XYZ file of C-alpha atoms in Angstrom:
330
model
C -225.403 -40.224 159.820
C -222.406 -38.034 159.502
C -222.014 -38.879 155.910
C -225.635 -37.954 155.188
C -225.174 -34.717 156.871
C -221.996 -33.915 154.957
C -223.771 -34.832 151.744
C -226.547 -32.549 152.637
C -224.157 -29.616 153.392
C -222.334 -30.237 150.130
C -225.544 -30.011 148.205
C -226.563 -27.000 150.075
C -223.146 -25.417 149.360
C -223.471 -26.227 145.755
C -226.933 -24.717 145.492
C -225.793 -21.490 147.332
C -222.761 -21.114 145.036
C -224.954 -21.718 142.008
C -227.484 -19.233 143.198
C -224.731 -16.648 143.912
C -223.250 -17.128 140.429
C -226.652 -16.791 138.802
C -227.391 -13.705 140.866
C -223.932 -12.116 139.981
C -224.484 -13.041 136.268
C -227.970 -11.629 136.250
C -226.731 -8.400 137.904
C -223.890 -8.104 135.397
C -226.207 -8.510 132.577
C -228.668 -5.923 133.977
C -225.804 -3.605 134.640
C -224.532 -4.085 131.194
C -227.771 -3.354 129.539
C -228.156 -0.248 131.757
C -224.615 0.851 131.283
C -223.906 0.565 134.966
C -220.493 -1.082 134.548
C -219.357 0.590 131.337
C -218.029 3.973 130.652
C -220.790 6.353 129.368
C -221.553 10.073 128.923
C -224.780 11.893 129.781
C -226.521 13.496 126.725
C -229.660 15.558 127.150
C -232.736 15.697 124.927
C -235.424 18.232 124.838
C -238.867 16.955 124.044
C -242.513 17.991 124.380
C -244.021 14.516 125.029
C -242.654 11.235 126.338
C -245.276 9.050 124.674
C -244.968 6.394 127.342
C -241.169 6.541 127.620
C -239.892 5.543 131.065
C -236.492 5.533 132.870
C -234.410 2.595 131.835
C -235.651 2.296 128.077
C -233.092 1.613 125.581
C -231.564 4.148 123.249
C -230.629 3.024 119.700
C -228.547 4.480 116.945
C -228.806 2.899 113.398
C -230.597 -0.121 115.002
C -228.001 -0.732 117.653
C -228.411 -0.216 121.278
C -226.084 2.630 122.353
C -227.301 3.689 125.750
C -230.346 3.829 128.181
C -232.669 6.578 129.518
C -231.354 7.752 132.798
C -233.968 10.220 133.869
C -237.070 12.217 132.572
C -237.700 15.700 134.284
C -240.349 18.254 133.606
C -238.680 21.531 133.022
C -241.874 23.679 132.510
C -245.337 23.261 131.311
C -244.291 22.547 127.617
C -240.682 21.221 127.792
C -239.357 17.887 129.056
C -235.683 17.154 129.605
C -234.626 13.530 129.100
C -231.102 12.522 130.181
C -229.496 9.536 128.304
C -226.466 7.606 129.037
C -224.552 6.962 125.832
C -221.687 4.371 125.660
C -218.402 6.307 125.167
C -217.369 3.932 122.466
C -220.306 5.150 120.386
C -219.474 8.843 120.979
C -217.552 9.315 117.754
C -220.316 8.070 115.534
C -222.964 10.406 116.867
C -222.979 14.049 115.683
C -224.367 17.150 117.464
C -226.932 17.709 114.525
C -228.503 14.261 115.171
C -232.285 14.227 115.904
C -234.355 11.768 118.084
C -237.610 10.214 118.074
C -239.605 8.133 120.527
C -240.689 4.834 118.962
C -242.062 1.493 119.868
C -239.937 -1.629 119.947
C -241.944 -3.739 117.590
C -245.768 -3.413 117.426
C -246.587 -3.778 121.142
C -243.133 -3.639 122.660
C -241.539 -1.129 125.078
C -240.767 2.475 124.000
C -237.312 3.207 122.816
C -235.465 6.378 121.886
C -234.081 6.432 118.268
C -231.214 8.638 117.283
C -231.317 9.734 113.655
C -228.134 10.968 111.873
C -228.480 13.928 109.700
C -226.598 15.248 106.564
C -224.085 18.068 106.842
C -220.926 18.759 108.739
C -221.100 18.598 112.435
C -218.735 17.686 115.340
C -219.263 14.603 117.613
C -221.439 14.888 120.646
C -219.841 15.763 123.989
C -221.062 15.420 127.556
C -224.060 17.756 128.311
C -225.021 18.281 124.714
C -228.732 18.621 123.890
C -230.449 16.811 121.012
C -233.754 17.955 119.647
C -236.707 15.738 118.313
C -237.522 15.008 114.705
C -241.059 15.982 113.545
C -243.071 12.799 112.916
C -246.497 11.459 113.070
C -246.955 9.554 116.348
C -248.620 6.224 116.727
C -251.679 7.696 118.307
C -252.009 10.270 115.522
C -251.569 7.647 112.997
C -254.317 5.529 114.626
C -256.564 8.665 114.826
C -256.038 9.170 110.993
C -256.690 5.542 110.256
C -259.839 5.768 112.341
C -261.022 8.876 110.378
C -260.073 7.100 107.098
C -262.057 4.048 108.045
C -265.061 6.190 108.925
C -264.841 7.933 105.649
C -264.468 4.712 103.744
C -267.547 3.261 105.602
C -269.641 6.326 104.616
C -268.477 5.907 101.040
C -269.415 2.300 100.892
C -272.876 3.244 102.447
C -273.263 5.778 99.706
C -272.349 3.194 96.980
C -274.787 0.709 98.454
C -277.557 3.325 98.245
C -276.600 4.197 94.674
C -276.560 0.590 93.679
C -279.971 -0.031 95.286
C -281.425 2.935 93.387
C -279.947 1.682 90.195
C -281.575 -1.744 90.810
C -284.942 -0.248 91.360
C -284.752 2.175 88.284
C -286.574 0.567 85.387
C -285.733 3.398 83.004
C -281.866 2.900 83.216
C -282.317 -0.856 82.470
C -284.472 -0.153 79.507
C -281.895 2.298 78.203
C -279.165 -0.282 78.770
C -281.232 -2.999 77.054
C -282.164 -0.716 74.043
C -280.531 -2.167 70.827
C -281.029 1.215 69.049
C -278.971 2.891 71.800
C -276.210 0.239 71.281
C -276.191 0.901 67.546
C -276.018 4.670 68.084
C -273.124 4.318 70.481
C -271.363 2.049 67.960
C -271.913 4.660 65.278
C -270.538 7.488 67.579
C -267.488 5.442 68.282
C -266.950 4.763 64.520
C -267.393 8.499 63.661
C -265.027 9.351 66.526
C -262.515 7.037 65.133
C -262.886 8.618 61.661
C -262.477 12.022 63.080
C -259.331 10.931 64.825
C -257.974 9.461 61.478
C -258.895 12.816 59.806
C -257.090 14.880 62.555
C -254.045 12.515 62.104
C -254.066 13.046 58.288
C -254.488 16.901 58.789
C -251.495 16.864 61.317
C -249.504 14.871 58.680
C -250.367 17.190 55.759
C -249.486 20.261 58.050
C -246.153 18.712 58.813
C -245.389 18.053 55.137
C -246.373 21.625 54.342
C -244.050 23.050 56.942
C -241.281 20.863 55.696
C -241.888 22.165 52.119
C -241.974 25.678 53.179
C -238.625 25.098 55.142
C -236.972 23.229 52.215
C -238.469 25.074 49.210
C -237.021 27.915 47.126
C -240.195 30.048 46.961
C -240.966 33.480 48.378
C -242.405 31.976 51.445
C -239.145 30.181 52.386
C -237.207 33.358 51.581
C -239.470 35.349 53.935
C -238.427 32.699 56.690
C -234.800 32.185 55.977
C -233.420 35.013 53.808
C -232.112 37.652 56.175
C -231.402 40.067 53.296
C -234.936 39.904 52.076
C -236.135 40.297 55.627
C -234.112 43.431 55.963
C -235.391 44.703 52.502
C -238.968 44.079 53.629
C -238.511 45.892 56.839
C -236.930 48.745 54.787
C -239.944 48.739 52.457
C -242.370 48.784 55.507
C -240.483 51.659 56.972
C -240.608 53.623 53.567
C -244.263 52.815 53.358
C -244.991 54.059 56.838
C -242.996 57.252 56.038
C -244.867 57.798 52.834
C -248.196 57.221 54.750
C -247.019 59.853 57.159
C -246.055 62.291 54.453
C -249.327 61.815 52.708
C -251.198 62.491 56.000
C -249.135 65.662 56.600
C -249.909 66.733 52.935
C -253.605 66.164 53.383
C -253.452 68.175 56.631
C -251.790 71.067 54.765
C -254.332 70.825 51.907
C -257.241 70.871 54.361
C -255.716 74.003 56.012
C -255.250 75.628 52.614
C -258.873 74.815 51.609
C -260.161 76.182 54.895
C -258.163 79.432 54.193
C -259.547 79.748 50.749
C -263.053 79.009 51.897
C -262.691 81.857 54.572
C -261.371 84.297 51.906
C -257.831 84.367 53.249
C -254.969 85.035 50.928
C -255.011 86.057 47.147
C -256.770 82.757 46.003
C -259.279 83.135 48.810
C -259.925 86.706 47.943
C -260.393 85.885 44.333
C -262.836 83.145 45.045
C -264.787 84.889 47.887
C -264.860 88.526 46.533
C -266.937 88.779 43.378
C -266.234 92.518 42.868
C -262.538 91.913 43.085
C -262.795 89.014 40.725
C -264.635 91.144 37.978
C -262.087 93.867 38.499
C -259.196 91.438 38.004
C -260.933 90.100 34.812
C -261.191 93.644 33.429
C -257.587 94.292 34.201
C -256.399 91.064 32.343
C -258.568 92.145 29.388
C -256.861 95.544 29.435
C -253.475 94.011 29.600
C -254.349 91.612 26.634
C -255.565 94.644 24.575
C -252.433 96.679 25.522
C -250.224 93.751 24.370
C -252.084 93.563 21.143
C -251.739 97.273 20.531
C -247.889 96.920 21.475
C -247.462 94.261 18.838
C -249.124 96.461 16.172
C -246.925 99.398 17.032
C -243.783 97.105 16.824
C -244.937 95.929 13.351
C -245.497 99.594 12.374
C -241.919 100.483 13.592
C -240.371 97.778 11.502
C -241.799 99.417 8.374
C -240.659 102.879 9.317
C -237.481 103.825 7.582
C -236.027 105.251 10.899
C -236.007 101.893 12.516
C -235.817 99.527 9.506
C -232.022 99.298 9.650
C -232.069 98.414 13.302
C -234.366 95.546 12.942
C -232.408 94.209 9.987
C -229.277 94.290 12.013
C -231.072 92.432 14.771
C -232.303 89.716 12.301
C -228.671 89.286 10.949
C -227.267 89.044 14.393
C -229.911 86.324 15.339
C -229.351 84.325 12.254
C -225.603 84.371 12.780
C -226.047 83.137 16.315
C -228.282 80.394 15.176
C -225.717 79.038 12.689
C -222.948 79.158 15.226
C -225.098 77.364 17.548
C -225.774 74.582 14.932
C -222.078 74.241 14.186
C -221.214 73.655 17.823
């Protein structure tokens, strides 16, 4: 009897010890996951929506669990402050410019906080630092977009079904498709299009050869493109031509002004052309001058025959002949 009681007490003691060890191990594992026994630092995060996140959810960095969510508090109507406990051993890897997102662990798992590192220089996080969320499309928004896309796709399929039904009921379309002449016309059009493409290719090739000939040839066209001296001469010729055109235009303006003055009777020429009385008087004056010149010549001839002036004129003739001889010698 005593042996049975001792055996029962031994079994009971073993069960109690085993249960105690299991309880201690469970508490240790829970505390380890919740950073109860490890050294950690509190880091804050400012978010506008928790998306189902609760206290105790894990915090991950580069896929590794680095802490847990300690608390979630509402600061105002649009801002939520979340406190995270981050293991101190991971402090040196997380920078102050890191951003966070609230994701789902797997497809239907618990919510987790994901810390995303960013490029650029930044110091490591310290106790009390605040991290900010990364803009992203949430699961609910994604589901809404998928739903709207599905509705649009459904409507598109309905429209395609209606179009297919109308095509099946349309006899004209099937007659056109079954018309052999239409097939021949299409075949001819494709053939002509192919020929047009070949002609275009040949024209492009000929144009390329022409450009090459112009670039490598020695003609005037090549000189116009490559000879800088000819280019300058051509520019100078164009400038001279422009100057000549300007001078001609200026001369024409002056001629028009002169003609207008003559037509109006201005100046001597205008007076002669416009005043008939003055013109007749001028004609008579010229006739008188001509008659006087004739009479003067007659008097000179008479003076040459006069014995008083005959010696003078002979001396003049001798002097003139002598001057002509000396001029011929020189």
